[in-house]
Amino acid sequence: MPDAAVATKAGLVAYFAGPELSEGPLPTLVYFGASGEETLEEHPFNYPVAPFLSLGGRVLSFDLPYHHKGADKKEAIQQWVLELQHGRDVITPYVSQVENALHELARAGWITEDKIVFCGLSRGGFVAGHLAARFAGARALLGFAPVTKITGS
């Protein structure tokens, strides 16, 4: 179980690991691997979580599209492909939604936008790259086997 879960006005749940939110904004690793909970808790998704926490930071995750807790990850990639084949953009609206959620969390005093590291595994690396490009204060981007191009073919 994550240390905290916050429903945002952006329509996403933000899952946190690390120090209490009441401790104020801390350097934050925004990490995408699967569902937000699985990313923080389950091996191998949670591999970067403990090292970042040991540095005194906080780790934040959101469910990737079609990756709610318990979802079949192989079906999730197929769903992404189907959406693209039908001309529907899965990425841009999701990245905007996460961006809005991060701004909201910063306004609440739980993260600081100039001390964010973006990280992701596979499709999560693709999303992390898009988000890092939108945040001038992003300190780093780390992708584990990142998807670099998604097409509907």
mmCIF file with all atom_site columns, C-alpha atoms in Angstrom:
data_model
loop_
_atom_site.group_PDB
_atom_site.id
_atom_site.type_symbol
_atom_site.label_atom_id
_atom_site.label_alt_id
_atom_site.label_comp_id
_atom_site.label_asym_id
_atom_site.label_entity_id
_atom_site.label_seq_id
_atom_site.pdbx_PDB_ins_code
_atom_site.Cartn_x
_atom_site.Cartn_y
_atom_site.Cartn_z
_atom_site.occupancy
_atom_site.B_iso_or_equiv
_atom_site.pdbx_formal_charge
_atom_site.auth_seq_id
_atom_site.auth_comp_id
_atom_site.auth_asym_id
_atom_site.auth_atom_id
_atom_site.pdbx_PDB_model_num
ATOM 1   C CA . MET A 1 1   ? 0.000  0.000  0.000   1.00 0.00 ? 1   MET A CA 1
ATOM 2   C CA . PRO A 1 2   ? 1.385  3.441  -0.864  1.00 0.00 ? 2   PRO A CA 1
ATOM 3   C CA . ASP A 1 3   ? 2.031  5.831  2.016   1.00 0.00 ? 3   ASP A CA 1
ATOM 4   C CA . ALA A 1 4   ? -0.617 8.208  0.620   1.00 0.00 ? 4   ALA A CA 1
ATOM 5   C CA . ALA A 1 5   ? -3.083 8.390  -2.248  1.00 0.00 ? 5   ALA A CA 1
ATOM 6   C CA . VAL A 1 6   ? -4.596 11.696 -3.326  1.00 0.00 ? 6   VAL A CA 1
ATOM 7   C CA . ALA A 1 7   ? -7.434 12.114 -5.824  1.00 0.00 ? 7   ALA A CA 1
ATOM 8   C CA . THR A 1 8   ? -6.643 15.139 -7.982  1.00 0.00 ? 8   THR A CA 1
ATOM 9   C CA . LYS A 1 9   ? -9.015 17.519 -9.733  1.00 0.00 ? 9   LYS A CA 1
ATOM 10  C CA . ALA A 1 10  ? -7.236 16.460 -12.923 1.00 0.00 ? 10  ALA A CA 1
ATOM 11  C CA . GLY A 1 11  ? -9.030 13.115 -12.578 1.00 0.00 ? 11  GLY A CA 1
ATOM 12  C CA . LEU A 1 12  ? -6.027 11.015 -11.567 1.00 0.00 ? 12  LEU A CA 1
ATOM 13  C CA . VAL A 1 13  ? -5.046 9.457  -8.265  1.00 0.00 ? 13  VAL A CA 1
ATOM 14  C CA . ALA A 1 14  ? -1.521 10.368 -7.168  1.00 0.00 ? 14  ALA A CA 1
ATOM 15  C CA . TYR A 1 15  ? 0.163  7.559  -5.218  1.00 0.00 ? 15  TYR A CA 1
ATOM 16  C CA . PHE A 1 16  ? 2.997  8.606  -2.906  1.00 0.00 ? 16  PHE A CA 1
ATOM 17  C CA . ALA A 1 17  ? 5.776  6.725  -1.145  1.00 0.00 ? 17  ALA A CA 1
ATOM 18  C CA . GLY A 1 18  ? 8.033  8.377  1.380   1.00 0.00 ? 18  GLY A CA 1
ATOM 19  C CA . PRO A 1 19  ? 7.755  11.082 4.010   1.00 0.00 ? 19  PRO A CA 1
ATOM 20  C CA . GLU A 1 20  ? 4.354  12.345 5.126   1.00 0.00 ? 20  GLU A CA 1
ATOM 21  C CA . LEU A 1 21  ? 2.802  14.941 2.832   1.00 0.00 ? 21  LEU A CA 1
ATOM 22  C CA . SER A 1 22  ? 2.539  17.244 5.853   1.00 0.00 ? 22  SER A CA 1
ATOM 23  C CA . GLU A 1 23  ? 6.345  17.575 5.732   1.00 0.00 ? 23  GLU A CA 1
ATOM 24  C CA . GLY A 1 24  ? 5.892  19.844 2.734   1.00 0.00 ? 24  GLY A CA 1
ATOM 25  C CA . PRO A 1 25  ? 7.428  19.785 -0.716  1.00 0.00 ? 25  PRO A CA 1
ATOM 26  C CA . LEU A 1 26  ? 10.423 17.517 -1.197  1.00 0.00 ? 26  LEU A CA 1
ATOM 27  C CA . PRO A 1 27  ? 12.482 16.472 -4.205  1.00 0.00 ? 27  PRO A CA 1
ATOM 28  C CA . THR A 1 28  ? 10.179 14.108 -6.069  1.00 0.00 ? 28  THR A CA 1
ATOM 29  C CA . LEU A 1 29  ? 10.704 11.174 -8.381  1.00 0.00 ? 29  LEU A CA 1
ATOM 30  C CA . VAL A 1 30  ? 7.674  10.921 -10.675 1.00 0.00 ? 30  VAL A CA 1
ATOM 31  C CA . TYR A 1 31  ? 7.827  7.321  -11.826 1.00 0.00 ? 31  TYR A CA 1
ATOM 32  C CA . PHE A 1 32  ? 5.655  5.442  -14.328 1.00 0.00 ? 32  PHE A CA 1
ATOM 33  C CA . GLY A 1 33  ? 5.787  1.651  -14.565 1.00 0.00 ? 33  GLY A CA 1
ATOM 34  C CA . ALA A 1 34  ? 2.290  0.139  -14.485 1.00 0.00 ? 34  ALA A CA 1
ATOM 35  C CA . SER A 1 35  ? -0.528 1.057  -12.125 1.00 0.00 ? 35  SER A CA 1
ATOM 36  C CA . GLY A 1 36  ? 0.498  3.689  -9.610  1.00 0.00 ? 36  GLY A CA 1
ATOM 37  C CA . GLU A 1 37  ? 0.317  1.238  -6.727  1.00 0.00 ? 37  GLU A CA 1
ATOM 38  C CA . GLU A 1 38  ? 2.182  -1.552 -8.538  1.00 0.00 ? 38  GLU A CA 1
ATOM 39  C CA . THR A 1 39  ? 4.883  0.884  -9.605  1.00 0.00 ? 39  THR A CA 1
ATOM 40  C CA . LEU A 1 40  ? 5.592  1.766  -5.974  1.00 0.00 ? 40  LEU A CA 1
ATOM 41  C CA . GLU A 1 41  ? 5.181  -1.707 -4.463  1.00 0.00 ? 41  GLU A CA 1
ATOM 42  C CA . GLU A 1 42  ? 5.870  -4.608 -6.813  1.00 0.00 ? 42  GLU A CA 1
ATOM 43  C CA . HIS A 1 43  ? 9.187  -6.003 -7.992  1.00 0.00 ? 43  HIS A CA 1
ATOM 44  C CA . PRO A 1 44  ? 10.632 -5.253 -10.521 1.00 0.00 ? 44  PRO A CA 1
ATOM 45  C CA . PHE A 1 45  ? 8.628  -2.061 -11.029 1.00 0.00 ? 45  PHE A CA 1
ATOM 46  C CA . ASN A 1 46  ? 9.631  -0.633 -7.644  1.00 0.00 ? 46  ASN A CA 1
ATOM 47  C CA . TYR A 1 47  ? 13.379 -0.981 -8.251  1.00 0.00 ? 47  TYR A CA 1
ATOM 48  C CA . PRO A 1 48  ? 14.146 2.804  -8.246  1.00 0.00 ? 48  PRO A CA 1
ATOM 49  C CA . VAL A 1 49  ? 11.835 3.615  -5.311  1.00 0.00 ? 49  VAL A CA 1
ATOM 50  C CA . ALA A 1 50  ? 14.008 2.670  -2.296  1.00 0.00 ? 50  ALA A CA 1
ATOM 51  C CA . PRO A 1 51  ? 17.190 4.420  -3.517  1.00 0.00 ? 51  PRO A CA 1
ATOM 52  C CA . PHE A 1 52  ? 15.310 7.694  -4.052  1.00 0.00 ? 52  PHE A CA 1
ATOM 53  C CA . LEU A 1 53  ? 13.588 7.432  -0.670  1.00 0.00 ? 53  LEU A CA 1
ATOM 54  C CA . SER A 1 54  ? 16.961 6.805  1.002   1.00 0.00 ? 54  SER A CA 1
ATOM 55  C CA . LEU A 1 55  ? 18.054 10.236 -0.274  1.00 0.00 ? 55  LEU A CA 1
ATOM 56  C CA . GLY A 1 56  ? 15.154 11.887 1.582   1.00 0.00 ? 56  GLY A CA 1
ATOM 57  C CA . GLY A 1 57  ? 12.895 12.372 -1.402  1.00 0.00 ? 57  GLY A CA 1
ATOM 58  C CA . ARG A 1 58  ? 9.362  11.346 -2.173  1.00 0.00 ? 58  ARG A CA 1
ATOM 59  C CA . VAL A 1 59  ? 8.216  9.058  -4.995  1.00 0.00 ? 59  VAL A CA 1
ATOM 60  C CA . LEU A 1 60  ? 4.987  9.722  -6.849  1.00 0.00 ? 60  LEU A CA 1
ATOM 61  C CA . SER A 1 61  ? 3.209  7.560  -9.404  1.00 0.00 ? 61  SER A CA 1
ATOM 62  C CA . PHE A 1 62  ? 0.006  7.518  -11.430 1.00 0.00 ? 62  PHE A CA 1
ATOM 63  C CA . ASP A 1 63  ? -1.748 4.692  -13.271 1.00 0.00 ? 63  ASP A CA 1
ATOM 64  C CA . LEU A 1 64  ? -0.622 4.587  -16.888 1.00 0.00 ? 64  LEU A CA 1
ATOM 65  C CA . PRO A 1 65  ? -3.505 4.417  -19.393 1.00 0.00 ? 65  PRO A CA 1
ATOM 66  C CA . TYR A 1 66  ? -5.118 0.951  -19.282 1.00 0.00 ? 66  TYR A CA 1
ATOM 67  C CA . HIS A 1 67  ? -2.800 -0.065 -16.411 1.00 0.00 ? 67  HIS A CA 1
ATOM 68  C CA . HIS A 1 68  ? -5.119 0.058  -13.395 1.00 0.00 ? 68  HIS A CA 1
ATOM 69  C CA . LYS A 1 69  ? -4.169 -2.238 -10.532 1.00 0.00 ? 69  LYS A CA 1
ATOM 70  C CA . GLY A 1 70  ? -4.557 -5.868 -11.534 1.00 0.00 ? 70  GLY A CA 1
ATOM 71  C CA . ALA A 1 71  ? -4.821 -5.138 -15.266 1.00 0.00 ? 71  ALA A CA 1
ATOM 72  C CA . ASP A 1 72  ? -3.047 -7.442 -17.706 1.00 0.00 ? 72  ASP A CA 1
ATOM 73  C CA . LYS A 1 73  ? -0.059 -5.440 -18.941 1.00 0.00 ? 73  LYS A CA 1
ATOM 74  C CA . LYS A 1 74  ? 0.022  -7.307 -22.260 1.00 0.00 ? 74  LYS A CA 1
ATOM 75  C CA . GLU A 1 75  ? -3.584 -6.324 -22.876 1.00 0.00 ? 75  GLU A CA 1
ATOM 76  C CA . ALA A 1 76  ? -2.729 -2.723 -21.999 1.00 0.00 ? 76  ALA A CA 1
ATOM 77  C CA . ILE A 1 77  ? -0.215 -2.377 -24.842 1.00 0.00 ? 77  ILE A CA 1
ATOM 78  C CA . GLN A 1 78  ? -2.736 -3.933 -27.208 1.00 0.00 ? 78  GLN A CA 1
ATOM 79  C CA . GLN A 1 79  ? -5.283 -1.355 -26.081 1.00 0.00 ? 79  GLN A CA 1
ATOM 80  C CA . TRP A 1 80  ? -2.803 1.447  -26.808 1.00 0.00 ? 80  TRP A CA 1
ATOM 81  C CA . VAL A 1 81  ? -2.256 0.021  -30.301 1.00 0.00 ? 81  VAL A CA 1
ATOM 82  C CA . LEU A 1 82  ? -6.009 -0.312 -30.927 1.00 0.00 ? 82  LEU A CA 1
ATOM 83  C CA . GLU A 1 83  ? -6.594 3.292  -29.881 1.00 0.00 ? 83  GLU A CA 1
ATOM 84  C CA . LEU A 1 84  ? -3.859 4.493  -32.233 1.00 0.00 ? 84  LEU A CA 1
ATOM 85  C CA . GLN A 1 85  ? -5.149 2.348  -35.093 1.00 0.00 ? 85  GLN A CA 1
ATOM 86  C CA . HIS A 1 86  ? -8.504 4.079  -34.663 1.00 0.00 ? 86  HIS A CA 1
ATOM 87  C CA . GLY A 1 87  ? -6.842 7.494  -34.777 1.00 0.00 ? 87  GLY A CA 1
ATOM 88  C CA . ARG A 1 88  ? -7.217 8.198  -31.064 1.00 0.00 ? 88  ARG A CA 1
ATOM 89  C CA . ASP A 1 89  ? -4.275 9.794  -29.266 1.00 0.00 ? 89  ASP A CA 1
ATOM 90  C CA . VAL A 1 90  ? -3.632 7.996  -25.975 1.00 0.00 ? 90  VAL A CA 1
ATOM 91  C CA . ILE A 1 91  ? -0.554 9.979  -24.984 1.00 0.00 ? 91  ILE A CA 1
ATOM 92  C CA . THR A 1 92  ? -1.216 13.712 -25.350 1.00 0.00 ? 92  THR A CA 1
ATOM 93  C CA . PRO A 1 93  ? -4.390 13.882 -23.224 1.00 0.00 ? 93  PRO A CA 1
ATOM 94  C CA . TYR A 1 94  ? -2.827 11.673 -20.547 1.00 0.00 ? 94  TYR A CA 1
ATOM 95  C CA . VAL A 1 95  ? 0.389  13.714 -20.398 1.00 0.00 ? 95  VAL A CA 1
ATOM 96  C CA . SER A 1 96  ? -1.691 16.909 -20.093 1.00 0.00 ? 96  SER A CA 1
ATOM 97  C CA . GLN A 1 97  ? -3.753 15.318 -17.324 1.00 0.00 ? 97  GLN A CA 1
ATOM 98  C CA . VAL A 1 98  ? -0.604 14.339 -15.394 1.00 0.00 ? 98  VAL A CA 1
ATOM 99  C CA . GLU A 1 99  ? 0.886  17.798 -15.969 1.00 0.00 ? 99  GLU A CA 1
ATOM 100 C CA . ASN A 1 100 ? -2.250 19.396 -14.498 1.00 0.00 ? 100 ASN A CA 1
ATOM 101 C CA . ALA A 1 101 ? -2.164 16.982 -11.548 1.00 0.00 ? 101 ALA A CA 1
ATOM 102 C CA . LEU A 1 102 ? 1.485  17.850 -10.851 1.00 0.00 ? 102 LEU A CA 1
ATOM 103 C CA . HIS A 1 103 ? 0.732  21.587 -10.890 1.00 0.00 ? 103 HIS A CA 1
ATOM 104 C CA . GLU A 1 104 ? -2.149 20.915 -8.487  1.00 0.00 ? 104 GLU A CA 1
ATOM 105 C CA . LEU A 1 105 ? 0.087  18.902 -6.142  1.00 0.00 ? 105 LEU A CA 1
ATOM 106 C CA . ALA A 1 106 ? 2.657  21.719 -6.205  1.00 0.00 ? 106 ALA A CA 1
ATOM 107 C CA . ARG A 1 107 ? -0.021 24.291 -5.308  1.00 0.00 ? 107 ARG A CA 1
ATOM 108 C CA . ALA A 1 108 ? -1.036 22.027 -2.399  1.00 0.00 ? 108 ALA A CA 1
ATOM 109 C CA . GLY A 1 109 ? 2.560  22.160 -1.141  1.00 0.00 ? 109 GLY A CA 1
ATOM 110 C CA . TRP A 1 110 ? 3.387  18.473 -1.577  1.00 0.00 ? 110 TRP A CA 1
ATOM 111 C CA . ILE A 1 111 ? 5.900  18.699 -4.421  1.00 0.00 ? 111 ILE A CA 1
ATOM 112 C CA . THR A 1 112 ? 8.078  21.443 -5.840  1.00 0.00 ? 112 THR A CA 1
ATOM 113 C CA . GLU A 1 113 ? 8.163  21.821 -9.603  1.00 0.00 ? 113 GLU A CA 1
ATOM 114 C CA . ASP A 1 114 ? 11.862 22.683 -9.730  1.00 0.00 ? 114 ASP A CA 1
ATOM 115 C CA . LYS A 1 115 ? 12.997 19.495 -7.973  1.00 0.00 ? 115 LYS A CA 1
ATOM 116 C CA . ILE A 1 116 ? 11.362 16.787 -10.058 1.00 0.00 ? 116 ILE A CA 1
ATOM 117 C CA . VAL A 1 117 ? 12.997 13.758 -11.627 1.00 0.00 ? 117 VAL A CA 1
ATOM 118 C CA . PHE A 1 118 ? 10.954 11.875 -14.228 1.00 0.00 ? 118 PHE A CA 1
ATOM 119 C CA . CYS A 1 119 ? 11.429 8.141  -14.637 1.00 0.00 ? 119 CYS A CA 1
ATOM 120 C CA . GLY A 1 120 ? 9.650  5.340  -16.425 1.00 0.00 ? 120 GLY A CA 1
ATOM 121 C CA . LEU A 1 121 ? 9.764  1.770  -17.593 1.00 0.00 ? 121 LEU A CA 1
ATOM 122 C CA . SER A 1 122 ? 8.842  0.968  -21.212 1.00 0.00 ? 122 SER A CA 1
ATOM 123 C CA . ARG A 1 123 ? 5.702  2.991  -22.031 1.00 0.00 ? 123 ARG A CA 1
ATOM 124 C CA . GLY A 1 124 ? 6.255  4.806  -18.751 1.00 0.00 ? 124 GLY A CA 1
ATOM 125 C CA . GLY A 1 125 ? 9.617  5.989  -20.074 1.00 0.00 ? 125 GLY A CA 1
ATOM 126 C CA . PHE A 1 126 ? 7.844  7.399  -23.117 1.00 0.00 ? 126 PHE A CA 1
ATOM 127 C CA . VAL A 1 127 ? 5.409  9.290  -20.878 1.00 0.00 ? 127 VAL A CA 1
ATOM 128 C CA . ALA A 1 128 ? 8.217  10.452 -18.561 1.00 0.00 ? 128 ALA A CA 1
ATOM 129 C CA . GLY A 1 129 ? 10.083 11.893 -21.544 1.00 0.00 ? 129 GLY A CA 1
ATOM 130 C CA . HIS A 1 130 ? 7.070  13.889 -22.649 1.00 0.00 ? 130 HIS A CA 1
ATOM 131 C CA . LEU A 1 131 ? 6.566  15.245 -19.128 1.00 0.00 ? 131 LEU A CA 1
ATOM 132 C CA . ALA A 1 132 ? 10.236 16.134 -18.641 1.00 0.00 ? 132 ALA A CA 1
ATOM 133 C CA . ALA A 1 133 ? 10.026 18.215 -21.822 1.00 0.00 ? 133 ALA A CA 1
ATOM 134 C CA . ARG A 1 134 ? 7.125  20.203 -20.311 1.00 0.00 ? 134 ARG A CA 1
ATOM 135 C CA . PHE A 1 135 ? 8.779  20.988 -16.954 1.00 0.00 ? 135 PHE A CA 1
ATOM 136 C CA . ALA A 1 136 ? 11.611 23.523 -17.022 1.00 0.00 ? 136 ALA A CA 1
ATOM 137 C CA . GLY A 1 137 ? 12.512 22.490 -13.473 1.00 0.00 ? 137 GLY A CA 1
ATOM 138 C CA . ALA A 1 138 ? 12.956 18.819 -14.326 1.00 0.00 ? 138 ALA A CA 1
ATOM 139 C CA . ARG A 1 139 ? 16.311 17.764 -12.893 1.00 0.00 ? 139 ARG A CA 1
ATOM 140 C CA . ALA A 1 140 ? 16.684 14.471 -14.736 1.00 0.00 ? 140 ALA A CA 1
ATOM 141 C CA . LEU A 1 141 ? 14.997 11.922 -16.957 1.00 0.00 ? 141 LEU A CA 1
ATOM 142 C CA . LEU A 1 142 ? 15.604 8.205  -16.607 1.00 0.00 ? 142 LEU A CA 1
ATOM 143 C CA . GLY A 1 143 ? 14.057 5.623  -18.887 1.00 0.00 ? 143 GLY A CA 1
ATOM 144 C CA . PHE A 1 144 ? 14.368 1.882  -18.381 1.00 0.00 ? 144 PHE A CA 1
ATOM 145 C CA . ALA A 1 145 ? 13.940 0.267  -21.821 1.00 0.00 ? 145 ALA A CA 1
ATOM 146 C CA . PRO A 1 146 ? 11.810 3.245  -22.879 1.00 0.00 ? 146 PRO A CA 1
ATOM 147 C CA . VAL A 1 147 ? 9.433  3.065  -25.772 1.00 0.00 ? 147 VAL A CA 1
ATOM 148 C CA . THR A 1 148 ? 10.661 5.795  -28.121 1.00 0.00 ? 148 THR A CA 1
ATOM 149 C CA . LYS A 1 149 ? 7.998  5.674  -30.800 1.00 0.00 ? 149 LYS A CA 1
ATOM 150 C CA . ILE A 1 150 ? 4.403  4.500  -30.733 1.00 0.00 ? 150 ILE A CA 1
ATOM 151 C CA . THR A 1 151 ? 2.463  3.943  -33.914 1.00 0.00 ? 151 THR A CA 1
ATOM 152 C CA . GLY A 1 152 ? -0.808 2.268  -34.705 1.00 0.00 ? 152 GLY A CA 1
ATOM 153 C CA . SER A 1 153 ? 0.776  -0.246 -37.069 1.00 0.00 ? 153 SER A CA 1
#
